[in-house]
Amino acid sequence: MKPKDKEKARVAALGLLKKARIVLTRSEKDTLEAADLGLGDIRHVGLEVVVYENNDRYCAKEIVLLPRQVCPEHKHPPINHRNQGKQETFRCRWGVVYLYVAGDRTPLPKARVPARYKRHLTVWHEIVLHPGDQYTIPPNGQHWFQAGDKGAVVSEFSSTSTDGRDVYSDPRIRRVP
Amino acid sequence: MKPKDKEKARVAALGLLKKARIVLTRSEKDTLEAADLGLGDIRHVGLEVVVYENNDRYCAKEIVLLPRQVCPEHKHPPINHRNQGKQETFRCRWGVVYLYVAGDRTPLPKARVPARYKRHLTVWHEIVLHPGDQYTIPPNGQHWFQAGDKGAVVSEFSSTSTDGRDVYSDPRIRRVP
């Protein structure tokens, strides 16, 4: 990803966090991560993240999606016999999120995904999250999501994050911080 | 606690959540808990809570403290050999919180606690949390906190909550939902 694109995404994400009235420290603003997941097209695919806390028991983050930005399909597979994979709860704070999970395919889904990314999406059961709405993804459950036209801010509460172990459906994706 | 006092605390807490721009669902507003911890003096001691998620791995809540309301000293003791006690991270979203933990006693602490409650407070190392600031309490660590003059809204991210197992320093306290 070009440094200019990354910086643009970072600044746009800070703008959405401000609209959502989420207060960050100077250091959190400076280290907010803009991740293009290796595709080099952050305007369409990727996410912006502030990690508040990630320890061996729980994790809390603020996730920002730019307008219509897609966090592509992935799952959190089992780690060992005591950890069946990361479990996570998404709570929409601002904007709208179209979340897709395993289950009956929703007719006329609200997501709009460019064809080059759409072919790697396999789950199409739609959950619409407005501010105050939340949804919990079970361990190892496939999921992907897209923000609505204005973008979105989503709090993620979860078990420990081990991003490097996530399995993405699109083989081109690599999760590098 | 008189039902009138409880309702008053609930309404005041909803007002502070609104100031903090935290969006709740209708059902969350209706079930927001105002806890006087059995002391019958919620204006001085107690807290207001919305539990977003509490499962066998993690928990997330919004805690509201009315102006100068005290969450009294307590700890989360070990549960079994795999769980050394609840660990929790407090993140201030709005207002100011004076948090007290084990460590060097802070001279001239900012908390103001009525004498009848103060005598049960044993830790006096002060951490001041403004919006965006956070602090993690280790398992089994004594702690208590008070909001500043305008009250406070605090996000709590933690391992599983088992409130009934909390151990309060004031023997009169009972944690009943």
mmCIF file of C-alpha atoms in Angstrom:
data_model
loop_
_atom_site.group_PDB
_atom_site.id
_atom_site.type_symbol
_atom_site.label_atom_id
_atom_site.label_comp_id
_atom_site.label_asym_id
_atom_site.label_seq_id
_atom_site.Cartn_x
_atom_site.Cartn_y
_atom_site.Cartn_z
ATOM 1 C CA MET A 1 0.000 0.000 0.000
ATOM 2 C CA LYS A 2 1.260 3.497 -0.776
ATOM 3 C CA PRO A 3 2.105 5.491 2.387
ATOM 4 C CA LYS A 4 -0.186 8.244 1.080
ATOM 5 C CA ASP A 5 -3.196 5.897 0.915
ATOM 6 C CA LYS A 6 -2.488 4.590 4.388
ATOM 7 C CA GLU A 7 -2.268 8.096 5.837
ATOM 8 C CA LYS A 8 -5.497 9.076 4.049
ATOM 9 C CA ALA A 9 -7.317 6.085 5.565
ATOM 10 C CA ARG A 10 -5.917 6.890 8.986
ATOM 11 C CA VAL A 11 -7.070 10.503 8.842
ATOM 12 C CA ALA A 12 -10.518 9.501 7.556
ATOM 13 C CA ALA A 13 -10.844 6.947 10.376
ATOM 14 C CA LEU A 14 -9.948 9.569 12.979
ATOM 15 C CA GLY A 15 -12.687 11.762 11.493
ATOM 16 C CA LEU A 16 -15.286 8.997 11.920
ATOM 17 C CA LEU A 17 -14.148 8.304 15.495
ATOM 18 C CA LYS A 18 -14.617 11.990 16.221
ATOM 19 C CA LYS A 19 -18.138 11.879 14.790
ATOM 20 C CA ALA A 20 -18.818 8.865 17.018
ATOM 21 C CA ARG A 21 -17.522 10.916 19.986
ATOM 22 C CA ILE A 22 -14.956 8.251 20.854
ATOM 23 C CA VAL A 23 -12.137 9.885 22.802
ATOM 24 C CA LEU A 24 -8.623 8.582 22.116
ATOM 25 C CA THR A 25 -5.296 9.471 23.666
ATOM 26 C CA ARG A 26 -2.638 11.190 21.562
ATOM 27 C CA SER A 27 -0.674 7.945 21.428
ATOM 28 C CA GLU A 28 -3.744 5.948 20.285
ATOM 29 C CA LYS A 29 -4.359 8.446 17.501
ATOM 30 C CA ASP A 30 -0.740 8.212 16.422
ATOM 31 C CA THR A 31 -0.698 4.416 16.357
ATOM 32 C CA LEU A 32 -4.141 3.767 14.851
ATOM 33 C CA GLU A 33 -3.571 0.968 12.353
ATOM 34 C CA ALA A 34 -4.822 1.207 8.772
ATOM 35 C CA ALA A 35 -4.701 -2.347 7.384
ATOM 36 C CA ASP A 36 -5.100 -3.126 3.690
ATOM 37 C CA LEU A 37 -4.617 -6.861 4.348
ATOM 38 C CA GLY A 38 -2.064 -7.029 1.587
ATOM 39 C CA LEU A 39 -4.489 -6.194 -1.237
ATOM 40 C CA GLY A 40 -3.306 -2.617 -1.745
ATOM 41 C CA ASP A 41 -6.870 -1.321 -2.109
ATOM 42 C CA ILE A 42 -7.739 0.026 1.333
ATOM 43 C CA ARG A 43 -10.536 2.216 0.064
ATOM 44 C CA HIS A 44 -12.481 -0.953 -0.765
ATOM 45 C CA VAL A 45 -10.991 -3.662 1.445
ATOM 46 C CA GLY A 46 -9.411 -3.282 4.857
ATOM 47 C CA LEU A 47 -10.083 -1.753 8.231
ATOM 48 C CA GLU A 48 -8.767 0.777 10.724
ATOM 49 C CA VAL A 49 -8.159 -0.373 14.285
ATOM 50 C CA VAL A 50 -7.314 0.956 17.738
ATOM 51 C CA VAL A 51 -6.476 -1.839 20.179
ATOM 52 C CA TYR A 52 -7.363 -0.759 23.713
ATOM 53 C CA GLU A 53 -6.281 -3.970 25.444
ATOM 54 C CA ASN A 54 -5.221 -7.428 24.345
ATOM 55 C CA ASN A 55 -4.074 -9.818 27.053
ATOM 56 C CA ASP A 56 -4.147 -13.599 27.491
ATOM 57 C CA ARG A 57 -7.801 -13.492 28.607
ATOM 58 C CA TYR A 58 -9.682 -10.778 26.714
ATOM 59 C CA CYS A 59 -9.374 -8.099 24.064
ATOM 60 C CA ALA A 60 -11.112 -4.803 23.299
ATOM 61 C CA LYS A 61 -10.748 -2.737 20.145
ATOM 62 C CA GLU A 62 -12.404 0.062 18.252
ATOM 63 C CA ILE A 63 -12.786 -0.820 14.572
ATOM 64 C CA VAL A 64 -13.466 1.831 11.950
ATOM 65 C CA LEU A 65 -14.758 1.103 8.470
ATOM 66 C CA LEU A 66 -14.630 3.820 5.860
ATOM 67 C CA PRO A 67 -17.732 4.291 3.660
ATOM 68 C CA ARG A 68 -18.490 0.891 2.051
ATOM 69 C CA GLN A 69 -15.118 -0.514 3.150
ATOM 70 C CA VAL A 70 -15.202 -4.318 3.458
ATOM 71 C CA CYS A 71 -13.571 -6.430 6.139
ATOM 72 C CA PRO A 72 -13.246 -9.578 4.041
ATOM 73 C CA GLU A 73 -14.432 -13.065 4.944
ATOM 74 C CA HIS A 74 -12.396 -14.894 7.578
ATOM 75 C CA LYS A 75 -12.645 -17.142 10.601
ATOM 76 C CA HIS A 76 -10.752 -17.652 13.844
ATOM 77 C CA PRO A 77 -9.872 -21.359 13.930
ATOM 78 C CA PRO A 78 -9.156 -23.444 17.048
ATOM 79 C CA ILE A 79 -5.755 -22.771 18.646
ATOM 80 C CA ASN A 80 -5.508 -25.790 20.970
ATOM 81 C CA HIS A 81 -7.761 -28.094 23.010
ATOM 82 C CA ARG A 82 -8.510 -25.317 25.493
ATOM 83 C CA ASN A 83 -9.121 -22.565 22.961
ATOM 84 C CA GLN A 84 -11.651 -23.351 20.263
ATOM 85 C CA GLY A 85 -10.799 -20.115 18.456
ATOM 86 C CA LYS A 86 -11.411 -16.447 19.094
ATOM 87 C CA GLN A 87 -14.964 -15.471 19.973
ATOM 88 C CA GLU A 88 -15.967 -11.878 19.326
ATOM 89 C CA THR A 89 -18.831 -9.476 19.869
ATOM 90 C CA PHE A 90 -19.340 -6.546 17.491
ATOM 91 C CA ARG A 91 -21.240 -3.569 18.852
ATOM 92 C CA CYS A 92 -22.087 -0.806 16.401
ATOM 93 C CA ARG A 93 -21.413 2.640 17.879
ATOM 94 C CA TRP A 94 -21.919 4.858 14.834
ATOM 95 C CA GLY A 95 -23.034 4.385 11.230
ATOM 96 C CA VAL A 96 -24.374 1.120 9.863
ATOM 97 C CA VAL A 97 -22.710 -2.259 9.461
ATOM 98 C CA TYR A 98 -23.856 -5.068 7.192
ATOM 99 C CA LEU A 99 -22.529 -8.252 8.793
ATOM 100 C CA TYR A 100 -22.610 -11.647 7.069
ATOM 101 C CA VAL A 101 -22.459 -15.004 8.827
ATOM 102 C CA ALA A 102 -23.276 -18.644 8.115
ATOM 103 C CA GLY A 103 -27.001 -19.358 7.711
ATOM 104 C CA ASP A 104 -29.799 -18.876 5.221
ATOM 105 C CA ARG A 105 -28.714 -16.638 2.383
ATOM 106 C CA THR A 106 -30.435 -13.251 2.678
ATOM 107 C CA PRO A 107 -32.185 -12.268 -0.566
ATOM 108 C CA LEU A 108 -31.162 -8.829 -1.817
ATOM 109 C CA PRO A 109 -28.308 -8.251 0.640
ATOM 110 C CA LYS A 110 -27.427 -4.629 1.336
ATOM 111 C CA ALA A 111 -23.674 -5.073 0.860
ATOM 112 C CA ARG A 112 -22.172 -3.934 -2.448
ATOM 113 C CA VAL A 113 -18.866 -5.632 -3.147
ATOM 114 C CA PRO A 114 -16.734 -5.310 -6.310
ATOM 115 C CA ALA A 115 -16.799 -8.597 -8.279
ATOM 116 C CA ARG A 116 -13.058 -9.202 -7.805
ATOM 117 C CA TYR A 117 -13.608 -9.514 -4.051
ATOM 118 C CA LYS A 118 -17.155 -10.905 -4.088
ATOM 119 C CA ARG A 119 -16.142 -14.257 -5.512
ATOM 120 C CA HIS A 120 -14.333 -15.082 -2.260
ATOM 121 C CA LEU A 121 -17.389 -14.471 -0.082
ATOM 122 C CA THR A 122 -19.211 -17.689 0.879
ATOM 123 C CA VAL A 123 -21.563 -16.693 3.751
ATOM 124 C CA TRP A 124 -24.512 -14.431 3.008
ATOM 125 C CA HIS A 125 -26.798 -14.446 6.038
ATOM 126 C CA GLU A 126 -27.197 -10.734 6.719
ATOM 127 C CA ILE A 127 -27.282 -9.033 10.123
ATOM 128 C CA VAL A 128 -27.778 -5.265 10.041
ATOM 129 C CA LEU A 129 -26.229 -3.411 12.963
ATOM 130 C CA HIS A 130 -27.284 0.122 13.774
ATOM 131 C CA PRO A 131 -25.820 2.049 16.742
ATOM 132 C CA GLY A 132 -26.531 0.093 19.943
ATOM 133 C CA ASP A 133 -26.968 -3.224 18.084
ATOM 134 C CA GLN A 134 -24.500 -6.024 18.637
ATOM 135 C CA TYR A 135 -23.833 -9.571 17.486
ATOM 136 C CA THR A 136 -21.534 -12.340 18.708
ATOM 137 C CA ILE A 137 -19.572 -14.474 16.245
ATOM 138 C CA PRO A 138 -18.930 -18.010 17.546
ATOM 139 C CA PRO A 139 -15.381 -19.441 17.458
ATOM 140 C CA ASN A 140 -14.409 -20.613 13.970
ATOM 141 C CA GLY A 141 -17.494 -18.964 12.405
ATOM 142 C CA GLN A 142 -17.033 -17.493 8.929
ATOM 143 C CA HIS A 143 -17.907 -13.805 8.768
ATOM 144 C CA TRP A 144 -17.331 -10.632 6.813
ATOM 145 C CA PHE A 145 -18.802 -7.151 6.967
ATOM 146 C CA GLN A 146 -19.185 -3.878 5.136
ATOM 147 C CA ALA A 147 -19.976 -0.369 6.379
ATOM 148 C CA GLY A 148 -22.871 1.590 4.931
ATOM 149 C CA ASP A 149 -22.466 4.739 2.849
ATOM 150 C CA LYS A 150 -21.189 6.897 5.732
ATOM 151 C CA GLY A 151 -18.777 4.393 7.259
ATOM 152 C CA ALA A 152 -19.044 2.874 10.715
ATOM 153 C CA VAL A 153 -17.440 2.644 14.132
ATOM 154 C CA VAL A 154 -17.700 -0.732 15.854
ATOM 155 C CA SER A 155 -16.494 -1.810 19.300
ATOM 156 C CA GLU A 156 -15.113 -5.327 19.366
ATOM 157 C CA PHE A 157 -15.136 -7.246 22.657
ATOM 158 C CA SER A 158 -13.517 -10.665 22.414
ATOM 159 C CA SER A 159 -11.301 -13.377 23.745
ATOM 160 C CA THR A 160 -7.588 -12.865 23.063
ATOM 161 C CA SER A 161 -6.750 -11.611 19.547
ATOM 162 C CA THR A 162 -4.167 -13.574 17.605
ATOM 163 C CA ASP A 163 -4.588 -11.907 14.208
ATOM 164 C CA GLY A 164 -1.843 -13.931 12.570
ATOM 165 C CA ARG A 165 -3.919 -17.095 13.013
ATOM 166 C CA ASP A 166 -7.002 -15.753 11.186
ATOM 167 C CA VAL A 167 -7.894 -17.672 8.044
ATOM 168 C CA TYR A 168 -9.129 -15.561 5.136
ATOM 169 C CA SER A 169 -11.231 -16.975 2.290
ATOM 170 C CA ASP A 170 -9.356 -14.901 -0.308
ATOM 171 C CA PRO A 171 -5.929 -16.564 -0.657
ATOM 172 C CA ARG A 172 -4.323 -13.264 -1.674
ATOM 173 C CA ILE A 173 -4.870 -11.804 1.793
ATOM 174 C CA ARG A 174 -2.174 -11.619 4.411
ATOM 175 C CA ARG A 175 -2.722 -10.031 7.808
ATOM 176 C CA VAL A 176 0.391 -8.035 8.496
ATOM 177 C CA PRO A 177 0.365 -5.214 11.008
ATOM 178 C CA MET B 1 -33.319 0.790 48.667
ATOM 179 C CA LYS B 2 -36.535 2.691 48.040
ATOM 180 C CA PRO B 3 -37.880 2.118 44.506
ATOM 181 C CA LYS B 4 -37.969 5.907 44.103
ATOM 182 C CA ASP B 5 -34.211 6.234 44.792
ATOM 183 C CA LYS B 6 -33.429 3.408 42.406
ATOM 184 C CA GLU B 7 -35.480 4.985 39.628
ATOM 185 C CA LYS B 8 -33.847 8.359 40.262
ATOM 186 C CA ALA B 9 -30.364 6.798 39.939
ATOM 187 C CA ARG B 10 -31.410 4.975 36.775
ATOM 188 C CA VAL B 11 -32.707 8.155 35.137
ATOM 189 C CA ALA B 12 -29.602 10.121 36.162
ATOM 190 C CA ALA B 13 -27.367 7.374 34.737
ATOM 191 C CA LEU B 14 -29.231 7.449 31.427
ATOM 192 C CA GLY B 15 -28.646 11.204 31.344
ATOM 193 C CA LEU B 16 -24.889 10.748 31.766
ATOM 194 C CA LEU B 17 -24.790 8.022 29.080
ATOM 195 C CA LYS B 18 -26.529 10.444 26.756
ATOM 196 C CA LYS B 19 -23.938 13.139 27.518
ATOM 197 C CA ALA B 20 -21.223 10.550 26.760
ATOM 198 C CA ARG B 21 -23.004 9.833 23.434
ATOM 199 C CA ILE B 22 -23.272 6.123 24.246
ATOM 200 C CA VAL B 23 -26.155 4.663 22.252
ATOM 201 C CA LEU B 24 -28.229 1.976 23.992
ATOM 202 C CA THR B 25 -31.120 -0.119 22.756
ATOM 203 C CA ARG B 26 -34.572 0.342 24.283
ATOM 204 C CA SER B 27 -34.162 -2.926 26.141
ATOM 205 C CA GLU B 28 -30.752 -1.919 27.542
ATOM 206 C CA LYS B 29 -32.213 1.347 28.806
ATOM 207 C CA ASP B 30 -35.077 -0.517 30.441
ATOM 208 C CA THR B 31 -32.835 -3.055 32.179
ATOM 209 C CA LEU B 32 -29.982 -0.745 33.240
ATOM 210 C CA GLU B 33 -29.144 -1.848 36.777
ATOM 211 C CA ALA B 34 -28.876 0.625 39.641
ATOM 212 C CA ALA B 35 -27.040 -1.204 42.441
ATOM 213 C CA ASP B 36 -26.864 0.138 45.991
ATOM 214 C CA LEU B 37 -24.872 -2.926 47.119
ATOM 215 C CA GLY B 38 -27.208 -3.379 50.052
ATOM 216 C CA LEU B 39 -26.275 -0.119 51.792
ATOM 217 C CA GLY B 40 -29.430 1.769 50.853
ATOM 218 C CA ASP B 41 -27.478 4.949 50.046
ATOM 219 C CA ILE B 42 -27.069 4.858 46.268
ATOM 220 C CA ARG B 43 -26.417 8.573 46.007
ATOM 221 C CA HIS B 44 -23.095 7.989 47.813
ATOM 222 C CA VAL B 45 -22.284 4.313 47.270
ATOM 223 C CA GLY B 46 -23.199 2.115 44.338
ATOM 224 C CA LEU B 47 -23.068 2.066 40.569
ATOM 225 C CA GLU B 48 -25.217 1.871 37.461
ATOM 226 C CA VAL B 49 -24.431 -0.828 34.917
ATOM 227 C CA VAL B 50 -25.347 -1.972 31.421
ATOM 228 C CA VAL B 51 -23.926 -5.411 30.630
ATOM 229 C CA TYR B 52 -23.331 -5.716 26.886
ATOM 230 C CA GLU B 53 -21.973 -9.258 26.939
ATOM 231 C CA ASN B 54 -20.884 -11.713 29.608
ATOM 232 C CA ASN B 55 -19.910 -15.188 28.435
ATOM 233 C CA ASP B 56 -17.514 -17.857 29.692
ATOM 234 C CA ARG B 57 -14.538 -16.060 28.080
ATOM 235 C CA TYR B 58 -15.003 -12.292 28.271
ATOM 236 C CA CYS B 59 -17.291 -9.538 29.466
ATOM 237 C CA ALA B 60 -18.027 -5.957 28.431
ATOM 238 C CA LYS B 61 -20.066 -3.411 30.359
ATOM 239 C CA GLU B 62 -20.746 0.277 30.546
ATOM 240 C CA ILE B 63 -20.493 1.534 34.132
ATOM 241 C CA VAL B 64 -21.984 4.865 35.165
ATOM 242 C CA LEU B 65 -21.087 6.682 38.356
ATOM 243 C CA LEU B 66 -23.242 9.561 39.502
ATOM 244 C CA PRO B 67 -21.447 12.705 40.746
ATOM 245 C CA ARG B 68 -19.069 11.614 43.548
ATOM 246 C CA GLN B 69 -20.692 8.148 43.739
ATOM 247 C CA VAL B 70 -18.275 5.539 45.122
ATOM 248 C CA CYS B 71 -17.850 1.974 43.926
ATOM 249 C CA PRO B 72 -16.546 0.594 47.218
ATOM 250 C CA GLU B 73 -13.374 -1.406 47.762
ATOM 251 C CA HIS B 74 -13.435 -4.994 46.564
ATOM 252 C CA LYS B 75 -11.398 -7.678 44.836
ATOM 253 C CA HIS B 76 -12.065 -10.581 42.497
ATOM 254 C CA PRO B 77 -10.508 -13.622 44.184
ATOM 255 C CA PRO B 78 -9.313 -16.805 42.451
ATOM 256 C CA ILE B 79 -12.124 -19.103 41.273
ATOM 257 C CA ASN B 80 -10.128 -22.285 40.610
ATOM 258 C CA HIS B 81 -6.661 -23.362 39.442
ATOM 259 C CA ARG B 82 -7.368 -22.151 35.904
ATOM 260 C CA ASN B 83 -8.933 -18.838 36.842
ATOM 261 C CA GLN B 84 -6.901 -16.670 39.194
ATOM 262 C CA GLY B 85 -9.807 -14.227 39.496
ATOM 263 C CA LYS B 86 -11.447 -11.678 37.221
ATOM 264 C CA GLN B 87 -9.100 -9.272 35.445
ATOM 265 C CA GLU B 88 -10.596 -5.996 34.272
ATOM 266 C CA THR B 89 -9.710 -2.910 32.282
ATOM 267 C CA PHE B 90 -11.468 0.386 33.026
ATOM 268 C CA ARG B 91 -11.561 2.928 30.208
ATOM 269 C CA CYS B 92 -12.951 6.345 31.030
ATOM 270 C CA ARG B 93 -15.322 7.590 28.309
ATOM 271 C CA TRP B 94 -16.744 10.712 29.947
ATOM 272 C CA GLY B 95 -16.157 12.660 33.162
ATOM 273 C CA VAL B 96 -13.374 11.884 35.603
ATOM 274 C CA VAL B 97 -12.693 8.796 37.715
ATOM 275 C CA TYR B 98 -10.457 8.616 40.780
ATOM 276 C CA LEU B 99 -9.324 5.001 40.959
ATOM 277 C CA TYR B 100 -7.479 3.548 43.969
ATOM 278 C CA VAL B 101 -5.321 0.441 43.914
ATOM 279 C CA ALA B 102 -2.582 -1.176 46.007
ATOM 280 C CA GLY B 103 0.690 0.755 46.076
ATOM 281 C CA ASP B 104 2.190 3.860 47.626
ATOM 282 C CA ARG B 105 -0.452 5.949 49.333
ATOM 283 C CA THR B 106 -1.092 9.119 47.308
ATOM 284 C CA PRO B 107 -0.831 12.258 49.461
ATOM 285 C CA LEU B 108 -3.918 14.485 49.225
ATOM 286 C CA PRO B 109 -6.083 12.054 47.238
ATOM 287 C CA LYS B 110 -8.856 13.637 45.190
ATOM 288 C CA ALA B 111 -11.615 11.300 46.396
ATOM 289 C CA ARG B 112 -14.003 12.595 49.058
ATOM 290 C CA VAL B 113 -15.673 9.773 50.940
ATOM 291 C CA PRO B 114 -18.030 10.090 53.935
ATOM 292 C CA ALA B 115 -16.316 8.813 57.112
ATOM 293 C CA ARG B 116 -18.800 5.936 57.565
ATOM 294 C CA TYR B 117 -17.575 4.424 54.295
ATOM 295 C CA LYS B 118 -13.978 5.649 54.361
ATOM 296 C CA ARG B 119 -12.964 3.407 57.260
ATOM 297 C CA HIS B 120 -13.386 0.344 55.018
ATOM 298 C CA LEU B 121 -11.005 1.653 52.344
ATOM 299 C CA THR B 122 -7.496 0.178 52.634
ATOM 300 C CA VAL B 123 -5.791 1.000 49.282
ATOM 301 C CA TRP B 124 -4.967 4.618 48.473
ATOM 302 C CA HIS B 125 -2.691 4.649 45.445
ATOM 303 C CA GLU B 126 -4.506 7.062 43.146
ATOM 304 C CA ILE B 127 -4.922 6.766 39.376
ATOM 305 C CA VAL B 128 -6.821 9.615 37.711
ATOM 306 C CA LEU B 129 -8.693 8.621 34.547
ATOM 307 C CA HIS B 130 -9.858 11.257 32.109
ATOM 308 C CA PRO B 131 -11.701 10.345 28.871
ATOM 309 C CA GLY B 132 -9.457 8.077 26.810
ATOM 310 C CA ASP B 133 -7.407 6.955 29.822
ATOM 311 C CA GLN B 134 -7.552 3.347 30.972
ATOM 312 C CA TYR B 135 -6.126 1.091 33.659
ATOM 313 C CA THR B 136 -6.064 -2.681 34.141
ATOM 314 C CA ILE B 137 -6.704 -4.199 37.570
ATOM 315 C CA PRO B 138 -4.874 -7.514 38.069
ATOM 316 C CA PRO B 139 -6.785 -10.567 39.344
ATOM 317 C CA ASN B 140 -7.401 -10.403 43.098
ATOM 318 C CA GLY B 141 -6.245 -6.765 43.266
ATOM 319 C CA GLN B 142 -8.032 -4.531 45.772
ATOM 320 C CA HIS B 143 -9.603 -1.479 44.156
ATOM 321 C CA TRP B 144 -12.271 1.158 44.589
ATOM 322 C CA PHE B 145 -13.186 4.292 42.680
ATOM 323 C CA GLN B 146 -15.166 7.502 42.803
ATOM 324 C CA ALA B 147 -16.460 9.770 40.057
ATOM 325 C CA GLY B 148 -15.606 13.439 40.010
ATOM 326 C CA ASP B 149 -18.160 16.208 40.532
ATOM 327 C CA LYS B 150 -19.999 15.633 37.245
ATOM 328 C CA GLY B 151 -20.108 11.816 37.379
ATOM 329 C CA ALA B 152 -18.450 9.461 34.919
ATOM 330 C CA VAL B 153 -19.028 6.843 32.251
ATOM 331 C CA VAL B 154 -16.511 3.987 32.176
ATOM 332 C CA SER B 155 -16.252 1.050 29.789
ATOM 333 C CA GLU B 156 -15.216 -2.162 31.497
ATOM 334 C CA PHE B 157 -13.512 -4.875 29.418
ATOM 335 C CA SER B 158 -12.760 -8.026 31.404
ATOM 336 C CA SER B 159 -12.635 -11.763 31.768
ATOM 337 C CA THR B 160 -15.970 -13.358 32.738
ATOM 338 C CA SER B 161 -17.938 -11.476 35.411
ATOM 339 C CA THR B 162 -19.087 -13.467 38.415
ATOM 340 C CA ASP B 163 -20.293 -10.613 40.618
ATOM 341 C CA GLY B 164 -21.492 -12.927 43.389
ATOM 342 C CA ARG B 165 -17.873 -13.947 44.068
ATOM 343 C CA ASP B 166 -16.578 -10.417 44.586
ATOM 344 C CA VAL B 167 -15.211 -9.773 48.077
ATOM 345 C CA TYR B 168 -15.977 -6.335 49.517
ATOM 346 C CA SER B 169 -13.932 -4.764 52.307
ATOM 347 C CA ASP B 170 -17.063 -3.381 54.004
ATOM 348 C CA PRO B 171 -18.784 -6.404 55.604
ATOM 349 C CA ARG B 172 -22.201 -4.728 55.289
ATOM 350 C CA ILE B 173 -22.105 -4.932 51.498
ATOM 351 C CA ARG B 174 -23.908 -7.589 49.551
ATOM 352 C CA ARG B 175 -23.898 -7.672 45.757
ATOM 353 C CA VAL B 176 -27.434 -8.515 44.782
ATOM 354 C CA PRO B 177 -28.733 -7.719 41.318
#
